[in-house]
Short mmCIF file of C-alpha atoms in Angstrom, two decimals:
data_model
loop_
_atom_site.label_atom_id
_atom_site.label_comp_id
_atom_site.label_asym_id
_atom_site.label_seq_id
_atom_site.Cartn_x
_atom_site.Cartn_y
_atom_site.Cartn_z
CA UNK A 1 105.60 -18.78 -58.27
CA UNK A 2 105.67 -15.76 -60.52
CA UNK A 3 108.48 -15.24 -62.97
CA UNK A 4 109.20 -11.83 -64.33
CA UNK A 5 109.68 -11.80 -68.07
CA UNK A 6 110.76 -8.83 -69.98
CA UNK A 7 109.63 -8.58 -73.57
CA UNK A 8 111.07 -5.96 -75.80
CA UNK A 9 108.20 -3.89 -77.17
CA UNK A 10 110.07 -3.34 -80.44
CA UNK A 11 110.20 -7.11 -81.00
CA UNK A 12 106.44 -7.39 -80.48
CA UNK A 13 105.85 -4.55 -82.92
CA UNK A 14 108.12 -6.18 -85.53
CA UNK A 15 106.35 -9.52 -85.13
CA UNK A 16 102.93 -7.94 -85.56
CA UNK A 17 104.07 -6.06 -88.67
CA UNK A 18 105.63 -9.12 -90.25
CA UNK A 19 102.48 -11.17 -89.66
CA UNK A 20 100.43 -8.55 -91.53
CA UNK A 21 102.65 -8.53 -94.61
CA UNK A 22 101.57 -11.89 -96.03
CA UNK A 23 97.81 -11.21 -96.09
CA UNK A 24 98.37 -7.80 -97.70
CA UNK A 25 100.67 -9.30 -100.29
CA UNK A 26 98.17 -12.08 -101.04
CA UNK A 27 95.33 -9.56 -101.29
CA UNK A 28 97.38 -7.44 -103.69
CA UNK A 29 98.28 -10.45 -105.83
CA UNK A 30 94.64 -11.57 -105.96
CA UNK A 31 93.66 -8.11 -107.19
CA UNK A 32 96.52 -8.20 -109.70
CA UNK A 33 95.28 -11.58 -110.95
CA UNK A 34 91.80 -10.07 -111.42
CA UNK A 35 93.23 -7.25 -113.54
CA UNK A 36 95.35 -9.72 -115.52
CA UNK A 37 92.21 -11.81 -116.20
CA UNK A 38 90.29 -8.75 -117.45
CA UNK A 39 93.14 -7.67 -119.71
CA UNK A 40 93.63 -11.22 -120.98
CA UNK A 41 89.98 -11.48 -121.96
CA UNK A 42 90.10 -8.05 -123.57
CA UNK A 43 93.24 -8.97 -125.50
CA UNK A 44 91.62 -12.12 -126.90
CA UNK A 45 88.59 -10.13 -128.09
CA UNK A 46 90.73 -7.42 -129.65
CA UNK A 47 93.04 -9.87 -131.37
CA UNK A 48 90.09 -11.66 -132.92
CA UNK A 49 88.31 -8.50 -134.07
CA UNK A 50 91.52 -6.89 -135.35
CA UNK A 51 92.45 -9.97 -137.39
CA UNK A 52 89.33 -9.36 -139.46
CA UNK A 53 90.06 -5.66 -139.66
CA UNK A 54 93.59 -6.10 -141.01
CA UNK A 55 92.41 -7.45 -144.35
CA UNK A 56 90.74 -4.13 -145.18
CA UNK A 57 93.20 -1.92 -143.30
CA UNK A 58 93.34 1.75 -144.20
CA UNK A 59 96.12 3.85 -142.62
CA UNK A 60 93.90 6.91 -142.78
CA UNK A 61 90.85 5.41 -141.13
CA UNK A 62 90.90 6.42 -137.47
CA UNK A 63 88.69 3.44 -136.50
CA UNK A 64 91.32 1.00 -137.75
CA UNK A 65 94.28 2.77 -136.21
CA UNK A 66 92.52 3.26 -132.88
CA UNK A 67 91.57 -0.43 -132.75
CA UNK A 68 95.19 -1.47 -133.28
CA UNK A 69 96.48 1.11 -130.81
CA UNK A 70 94.06 -0.19 -128.20
CA UNK A 71 95.20 -3.76 -128.79
CA UNK A 72 98.79 -2.56 -128.39
CA UNK A 73 97.92 -0.80 -125.12
CA UNK A 74 96.11 -3.84 -123.71
CA UNK A 75 98.86 -6.24 -124.80
CA UNK A 76 101.61 -4.03 -123.39
CA UNK A 77 99.72 -3.55 -120.11
CA UNK A 78 99.06 -7.27 -119.80
CA UNK A 79 102.69 -8.20 -120.45
CA UNK A 80 103.94 -5.65 -117.93
CA UNK A 81 101.61 -7.00 -115.26
CA UNK A 82 102.61 -10.59 -116.05
CA UNK A 83 106.23 -9.50 -115.64
CA UNK A 84 105.36 -7.91 -112.28
CA UNK A 85 103.52 -11.06 -111.19
CA UNK A 86 106.51 -13.19 -112.10
CA UNK A 87 108.83 -10.94 -110.08
CA UNK A 88 106.57 -10.96 -107.04
CA UNK A 89 106.64 -14.76 -107.10
CA UNK A 90 110.39 -14.48 -106.42
CA UNK A 91 109.66 -13.27 -102.89
CA UNK A 92 110.74 -16.04 -100.58
CA UNK A 93 111.10 -14.26 -97.25
CA UNK A 94 110.77 -10.85 -95.67
CA UNK A 95 114.32 -9.96 -96.65
CA UNK A 96 113.59 -10.40 -100.35
CA UNK A 97 110.69 -7.93 -100.33
CA UNK A 98 112.87 -4.78 -100.37
CA UNK A 99 114.89 -6.30 -103.20
CA UNK A 100 111.95 -7.30 -105.41
CA UNK A 101 109.03 -4.92 -104.89
CA UNK A 102 110.44 -1.37 -105.21
CA UNK A 103 111.01 -1.61 -108.96
CA UNK A 104 107.60 -3.18 -109.60
CA UNK A 105 105.57 -0.35 -108.08
CA UNK A 106 106.42 2.23 -110.79
CA UNK A 107 105.59 -0.38 -113.42
CA UNK A 108 102.14 -0.88 -111.90
CA UNK A 109 101.62 2.88 -111.71
CA UNK A 110 102.60 3.25 -115.36
CA UNK A 111 100.02 0.67 -116.43
CA UNK A 112 97.42 2.26 -114.18
CA UNK A 113 97.99 5.64 -115.83
CA UNK A 114 97.82 4.11 -119.33
CA UNK A 115 94.53 2.36 -118.58
CA UNK A 116 92.87 5.24 -116.72
CA UNK A 117 90.94 6.55 -119.72
CA UNK A 118 90.17 3.20 -121.35
CA UNK A 119 89.58 0.67 -118.55
CA UNK A 120 89.05 2.77 -115.40
CA UNK A 121 88.13 -0.11 -113.08
CA UNK A 122 91.48 -1.83 -113.80
CA UNK A 123 93.29 1.46 -113.37
CA UNK A 124 91.70 1.96 -109.96
CA UNK A 125 92.59 -1.56 -108.83
CA UNK A 126 96.18 -1.05 -109.95
CA UNK A 127 96.36 2.20 -108.00
CA UNK A 128 95.16 0.38 -104.92
CA UNK A 129 97.68 -2.41 -105.49
CA UNK A 130 100.54 0.09 -105.74
CA UNK A 131 99.52 1.64 -102.42
CA UNK A 132 99.40 -1.77 -100.72
CA UNK A 133 102.74 -2.83 -102.17
CA UNK A 134 104.29 0.47 -101.16
CA UNK A 135 103.19 -0.04 -97.57
CA UNK A 136 104.52 -3.60 -97.66
CA UNK A 137 107.89 -2.32 -98.90
CA UNK A 138 108.07 0.28 -96.14
CA UNK A 139 107.08 -2.20 -93.42
CA UNK A 140 109.49 -4.84 -94.65
CA UNK A 141 112.29 -2.29 -94.83
CA UNK A 142 111.59 -1.28 -91.23
CA UNK A 143 111.73 -4.91 -90.16
CA UNK A 144 114.89 -5.76 -92.07
CA UNK A 145 116.54 -2.33 -91.70
CA UNK A 146 116.87 -2.21 -95.49
CA UNK A 147 117.77 0.97 -97.30
CA UNK A 148 116.52 2.03 -100.68
CA UNK A 149 118.22 3.54 -103.64
CA UNK A 150 115.25 5.03 -105.46
CA UNK A 151 117.32 5.97 -108.49
CA UNK A 152 118.35 2.31 -108.83
CA UNK A 153 114.73 1.16 -108.44
CA UNK A 154 113.63 3.66 -111.08
CA UNK A 155 116.41 2.52 -113.41
CA UNK A 156 115.41 -1.14 -112.96
CA UNK A 157 111.76 -0.30 -113.52
CA UNK A 158 112.52 1.69 -116.66
CA UNK A 159 114.79 -1.03 -117.97
CA UNK A 160 112.13 -3.69 -117.33
CA UNK A 161 109.45 -1.58 -119.04
CA UNK A 162 111.69 -1.17 -122.09
CA UNK A 163 112.36 -4.91 -122.19
CA UNK A 164 108.64 -5.73 -122.09
CA UNK A 165 107.88 -3.05 -124.69
CA UNK A 166 110.42 -4.55 -127.10
CA UNK A 167 108.89 -7.97 -126.59
CA UNK A 168 105.37 -6.66 -127.29
CA UNK A 169 106.57 -4.70 -130.34
CA UNK A 170 108.09 -7.88 -131.73
CA UNK A 171 105.06 -10.00 -130.90
CA UNK A 172 102.59 -7.64 -132.57
CA UNK A 173 104.83 -7.05 -135.58
CA UNK A 174 104.79 -10.80 -136.17
CA UNK A 175 101.03 -10.91 -135.63
CA UNK A 176 100.50 -8.13 -138.19
CA UNK A 177 103.40 -8.62 -140.63
CA UNK A 178 101.92 -6.52 -143.44
CA UNK A 179 101.49 -3.42 -141.26
CA UNK A 180 104.08 -1.00 -140.02
CA UNK A 181 102.76 -1.67 -136.54
CA UNK A 182 105.48 0.20 -134.64
CA UNK A 183 105.00 3.34 -136.69
CA UNK A 184 101.25 3.08 -136.36
CA UNK A 185 101.24 2.71 -132.55
CA UNK A 186 103.96 5.26 -131.85
CA UNK A 187 102.19 8.14 -133.59
#
């Protein structure tokens, strides 16, 4: 005996989209972890080499100032990405994706732009991650019928970036107490 079943094609499409979100999110987080590892290693090297440099520091020597500015850039980038990673770990279901991810994408793009000239391979990976996360946000919004307030996402992103920047400023000022580190890195 044959039974006629009717399956809503929209439900099938939603199911197939939701199944593809997890692998894309995992792939993006694996790439993010790779970038975090590279920046972590770079930060350790810079911290060690700059500790030696600080004893003979000369404000007018471009080599010294550039070395400290690069350490600041790497440290700030690393802390931003660790913040992003921590936020992404808050995703517990498809409904939480539109709440968590939109503000993290501009943060990733900011780091990508900062690293473009200095560590291009990390910058490229971050660009790819932002594209993947953007597509995940759009797909999850379609599935959950979420709506976005981009001005709110931008505000949250900017606020988070400022929070991380203050933390890094404080951390590096303590690491180099005899230098006016903030003045040095903001010029």
